[in-house]
Tab-separated table of C-alpha atoms in Angstrom:
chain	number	residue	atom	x	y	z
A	1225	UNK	CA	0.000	0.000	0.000
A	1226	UNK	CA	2.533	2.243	1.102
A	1227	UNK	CA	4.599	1.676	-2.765
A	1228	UNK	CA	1.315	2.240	-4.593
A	1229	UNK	CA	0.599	5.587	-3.184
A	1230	UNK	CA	4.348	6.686	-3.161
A	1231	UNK	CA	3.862	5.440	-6.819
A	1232	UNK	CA	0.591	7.586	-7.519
A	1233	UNK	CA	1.786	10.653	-5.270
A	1234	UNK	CA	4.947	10.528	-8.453
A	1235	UNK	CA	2.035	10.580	-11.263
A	1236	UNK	CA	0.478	13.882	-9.187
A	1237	UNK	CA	3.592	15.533	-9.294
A	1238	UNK	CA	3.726	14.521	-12.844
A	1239	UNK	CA	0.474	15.781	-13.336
A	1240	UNK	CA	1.606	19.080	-11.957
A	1241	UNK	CA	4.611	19.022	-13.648
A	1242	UNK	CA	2.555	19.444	-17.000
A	1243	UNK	CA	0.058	21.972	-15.601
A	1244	UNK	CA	-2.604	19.321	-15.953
A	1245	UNK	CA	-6.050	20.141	-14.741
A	1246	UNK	CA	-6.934	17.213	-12.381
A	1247	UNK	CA	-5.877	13.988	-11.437
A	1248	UNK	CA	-8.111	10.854	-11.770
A	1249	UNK	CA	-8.052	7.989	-8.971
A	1250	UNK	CA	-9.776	4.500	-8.916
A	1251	UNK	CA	-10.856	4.078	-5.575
A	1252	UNK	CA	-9.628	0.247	-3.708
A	1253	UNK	CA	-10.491	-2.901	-4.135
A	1254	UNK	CA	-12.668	-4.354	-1.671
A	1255	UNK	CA	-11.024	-7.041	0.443
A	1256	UNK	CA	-11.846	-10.067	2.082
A	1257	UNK	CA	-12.424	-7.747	5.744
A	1258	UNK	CA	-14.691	-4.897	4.266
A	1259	UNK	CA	-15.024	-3.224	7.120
A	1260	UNK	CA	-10.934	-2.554	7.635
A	1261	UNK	CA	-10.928	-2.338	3.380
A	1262	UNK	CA	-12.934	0.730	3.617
A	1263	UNK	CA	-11.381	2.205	6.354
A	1264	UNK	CA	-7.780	1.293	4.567
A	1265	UNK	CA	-9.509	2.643	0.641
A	1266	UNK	CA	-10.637	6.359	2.909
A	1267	UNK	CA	-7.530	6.683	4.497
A	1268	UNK	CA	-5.818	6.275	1.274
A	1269	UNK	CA	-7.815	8.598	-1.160
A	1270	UNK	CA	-7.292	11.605	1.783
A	1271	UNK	CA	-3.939	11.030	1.689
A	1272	UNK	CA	-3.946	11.088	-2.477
A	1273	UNK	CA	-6.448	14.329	-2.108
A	1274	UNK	CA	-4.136	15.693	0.501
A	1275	UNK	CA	-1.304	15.603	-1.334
A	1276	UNK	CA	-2.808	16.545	-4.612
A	1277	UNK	CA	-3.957	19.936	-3.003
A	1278	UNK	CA	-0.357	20.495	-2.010
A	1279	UNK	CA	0.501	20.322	-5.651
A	1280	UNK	CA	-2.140	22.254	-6.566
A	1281	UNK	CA	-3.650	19.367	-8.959
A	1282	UNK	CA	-7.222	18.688	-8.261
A	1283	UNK	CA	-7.944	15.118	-7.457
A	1284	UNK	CA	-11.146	13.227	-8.505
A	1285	UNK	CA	-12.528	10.464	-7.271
A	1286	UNK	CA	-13.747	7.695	-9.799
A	1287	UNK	CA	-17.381	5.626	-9.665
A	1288	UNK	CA	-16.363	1.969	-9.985
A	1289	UNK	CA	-18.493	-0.849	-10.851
A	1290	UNK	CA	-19.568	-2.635	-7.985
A	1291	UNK	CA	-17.986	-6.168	-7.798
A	1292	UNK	CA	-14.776	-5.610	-6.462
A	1293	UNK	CA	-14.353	-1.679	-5.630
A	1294	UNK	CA	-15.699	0.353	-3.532
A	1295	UNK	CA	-17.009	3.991	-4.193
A	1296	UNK	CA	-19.750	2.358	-6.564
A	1297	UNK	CA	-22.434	3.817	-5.193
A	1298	UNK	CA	-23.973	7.744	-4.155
A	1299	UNK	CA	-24.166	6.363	-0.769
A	1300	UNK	CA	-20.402	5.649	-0.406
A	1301	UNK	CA	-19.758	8.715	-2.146
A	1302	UNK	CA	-21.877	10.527	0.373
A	1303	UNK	CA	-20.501	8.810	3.544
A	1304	UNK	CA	-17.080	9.536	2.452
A	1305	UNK	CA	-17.452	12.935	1.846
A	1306	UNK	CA	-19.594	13.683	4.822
A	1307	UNK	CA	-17.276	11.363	7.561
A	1308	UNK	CA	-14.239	13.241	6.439
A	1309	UNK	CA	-16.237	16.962	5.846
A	1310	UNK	CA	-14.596	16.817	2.301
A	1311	UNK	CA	-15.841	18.933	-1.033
A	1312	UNK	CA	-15.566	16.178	-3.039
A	1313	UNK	CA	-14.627	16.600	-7.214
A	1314	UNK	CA	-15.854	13.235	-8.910
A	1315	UNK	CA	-14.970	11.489	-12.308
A	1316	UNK	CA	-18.330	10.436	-13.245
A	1317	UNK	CA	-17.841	7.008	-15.260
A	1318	UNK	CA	-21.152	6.398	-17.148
A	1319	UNK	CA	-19.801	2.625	-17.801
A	1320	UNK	CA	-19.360	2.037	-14.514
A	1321	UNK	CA	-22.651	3.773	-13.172
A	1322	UNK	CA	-24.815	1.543	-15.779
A	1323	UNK	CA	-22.738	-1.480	-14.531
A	1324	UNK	CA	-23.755	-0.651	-10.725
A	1325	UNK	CA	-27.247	0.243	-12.388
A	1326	UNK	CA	-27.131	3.794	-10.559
A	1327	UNK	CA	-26.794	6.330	-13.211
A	1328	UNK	CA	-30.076	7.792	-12.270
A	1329	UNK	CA	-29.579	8.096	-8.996
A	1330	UNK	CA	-25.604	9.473	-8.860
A	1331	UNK	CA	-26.598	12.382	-11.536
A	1332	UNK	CA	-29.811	13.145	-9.539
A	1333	UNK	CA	-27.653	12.986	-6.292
A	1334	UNK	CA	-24.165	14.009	-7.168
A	1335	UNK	CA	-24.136	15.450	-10.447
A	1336	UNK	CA	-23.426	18.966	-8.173
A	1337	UNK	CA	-20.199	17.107	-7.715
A	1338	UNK	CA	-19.184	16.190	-10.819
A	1339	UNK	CA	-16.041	17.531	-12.494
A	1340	UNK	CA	-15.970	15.554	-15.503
A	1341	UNK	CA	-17.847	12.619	-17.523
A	1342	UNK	CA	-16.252	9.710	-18.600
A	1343	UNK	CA	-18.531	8.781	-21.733
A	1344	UNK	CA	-18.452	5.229	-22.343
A	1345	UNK	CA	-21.122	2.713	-23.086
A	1346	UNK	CA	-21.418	-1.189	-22.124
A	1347	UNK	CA	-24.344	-3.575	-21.682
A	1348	UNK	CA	-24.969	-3.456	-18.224
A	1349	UNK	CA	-22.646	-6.473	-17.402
A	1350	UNK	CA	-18.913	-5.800	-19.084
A	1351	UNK	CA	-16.956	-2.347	-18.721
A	1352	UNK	CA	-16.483	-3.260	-22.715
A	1353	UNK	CA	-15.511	0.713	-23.769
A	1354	UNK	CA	-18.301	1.030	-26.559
A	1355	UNK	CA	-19.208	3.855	-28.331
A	1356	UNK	CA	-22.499	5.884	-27.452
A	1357	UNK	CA	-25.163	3.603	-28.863
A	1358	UNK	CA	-23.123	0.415	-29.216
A	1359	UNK	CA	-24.272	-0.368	-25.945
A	1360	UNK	CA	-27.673	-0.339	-23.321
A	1361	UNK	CA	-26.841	3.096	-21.811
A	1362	UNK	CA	-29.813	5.139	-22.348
A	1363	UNK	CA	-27.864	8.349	-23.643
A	1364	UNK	CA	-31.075	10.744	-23.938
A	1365	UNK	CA	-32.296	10.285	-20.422
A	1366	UNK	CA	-28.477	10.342	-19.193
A	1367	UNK	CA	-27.500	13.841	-21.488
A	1368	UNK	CA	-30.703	14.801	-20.580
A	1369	UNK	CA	-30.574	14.232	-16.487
A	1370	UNK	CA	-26.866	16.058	-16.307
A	1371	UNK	CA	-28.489	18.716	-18.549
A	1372	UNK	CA	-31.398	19.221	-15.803
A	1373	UNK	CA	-28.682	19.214	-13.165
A	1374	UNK	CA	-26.526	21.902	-15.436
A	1375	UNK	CA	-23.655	20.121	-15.727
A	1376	UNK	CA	-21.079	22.340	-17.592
A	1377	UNK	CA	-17.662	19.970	-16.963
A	1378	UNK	CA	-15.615	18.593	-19.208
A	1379	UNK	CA	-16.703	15.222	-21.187
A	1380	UNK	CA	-14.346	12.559	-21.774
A	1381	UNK	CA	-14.634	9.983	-24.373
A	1382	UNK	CA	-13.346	6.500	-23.086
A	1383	UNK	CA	-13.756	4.419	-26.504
A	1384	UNK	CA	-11.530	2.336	-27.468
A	1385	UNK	CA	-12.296	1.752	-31.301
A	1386	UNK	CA	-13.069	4.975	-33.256
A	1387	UNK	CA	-13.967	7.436	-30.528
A	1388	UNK	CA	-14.955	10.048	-32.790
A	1389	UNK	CA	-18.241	8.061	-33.648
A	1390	UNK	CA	-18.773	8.682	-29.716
A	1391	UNK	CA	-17.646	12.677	-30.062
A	1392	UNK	CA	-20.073	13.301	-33.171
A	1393	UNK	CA	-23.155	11.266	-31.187
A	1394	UNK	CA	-22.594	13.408	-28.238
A	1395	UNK	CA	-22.323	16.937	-29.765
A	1396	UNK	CA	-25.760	15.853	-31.407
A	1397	UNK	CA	-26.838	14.896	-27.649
A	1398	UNK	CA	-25.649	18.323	-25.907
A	1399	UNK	CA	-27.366	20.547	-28.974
């Protein structure tokens, strides 16, 4: 544990080094004690969010999909945020979110929060990278929800074959 965040602390100072706007960090893996796992995955991202304020490189907090990491939820989101009295910045992952079958309920909840979007699609099961429409995601209702909460943060396409398809489909979505 110790390596690993030595490890990421290097890619924030990196990250500053290039003037980059904000750093993105996976939350932990749940473990076989949950209980100690959380405590061990909080402690960690304050001490990532610490030390990215330092640097003065904003550091966001990714949704995961909810098999094996935790922050996967709005509630763990909010508990985290109001345990530790933190101002939270999240990467909103709209793969993950329609994995954890929460998309609704994290832009009706959180979307305040949200610094970016991670646009990817998938079919509710694999984090497969699609492009917008090559998957389940119902992109209307999502564009439209974020819309309703005035999102204005920066979208970022996370396809893997010919993300452009994804880029024209959602500057047709945001008109």
């Amino acid at each position: 544990r110790k390596i690993a965040l030595r490890k990421l602390k290097q890619s924030i100072d990196d990250s500053a080094d290039i003037n980059a706007v904000a750093f993105v960090q996976h939350p932990g893996l749940k473990t076989f004690d949950i209980e100690n796992g959380w405590e061990l995955n909080c402690d960690s991202l304050l001490s990532l969010i610490d030390y990215g304020n330092s640097r003065g490189i904003k550091v966001l907090i990714e949704n995961m999909a909810p098999q094996k990491s935790f922050m996967s939820s709005p509630s763990e989101f909010s508990e985290f945020m109001k345990t530790n009295n933190l101002n939270l910045d999240i990467a909103f992952d709209t793969g993950h979110a329609h994995m954890a079958h929460n998309v609704d309920e994290f832009i009706e909840k959180l979307a305040s929060r949200f610094f970016m979007v991670h646009i990817t699609d998938n079919d509710g099961i694999n984090d497969s990278h699609l492009n917008i429409g090559e998957g389940t995601i119902d992109w209307n209702k999502l564009v439209g929800g974020l819309q309703k909460q005035r999102f204005d943060g920066m979208y970022i396409v996370e396809a893997v074959k010919d993300p452009m398809k994804s880029i024209d489909a959602l500057k047709t979505l945001l008109k």
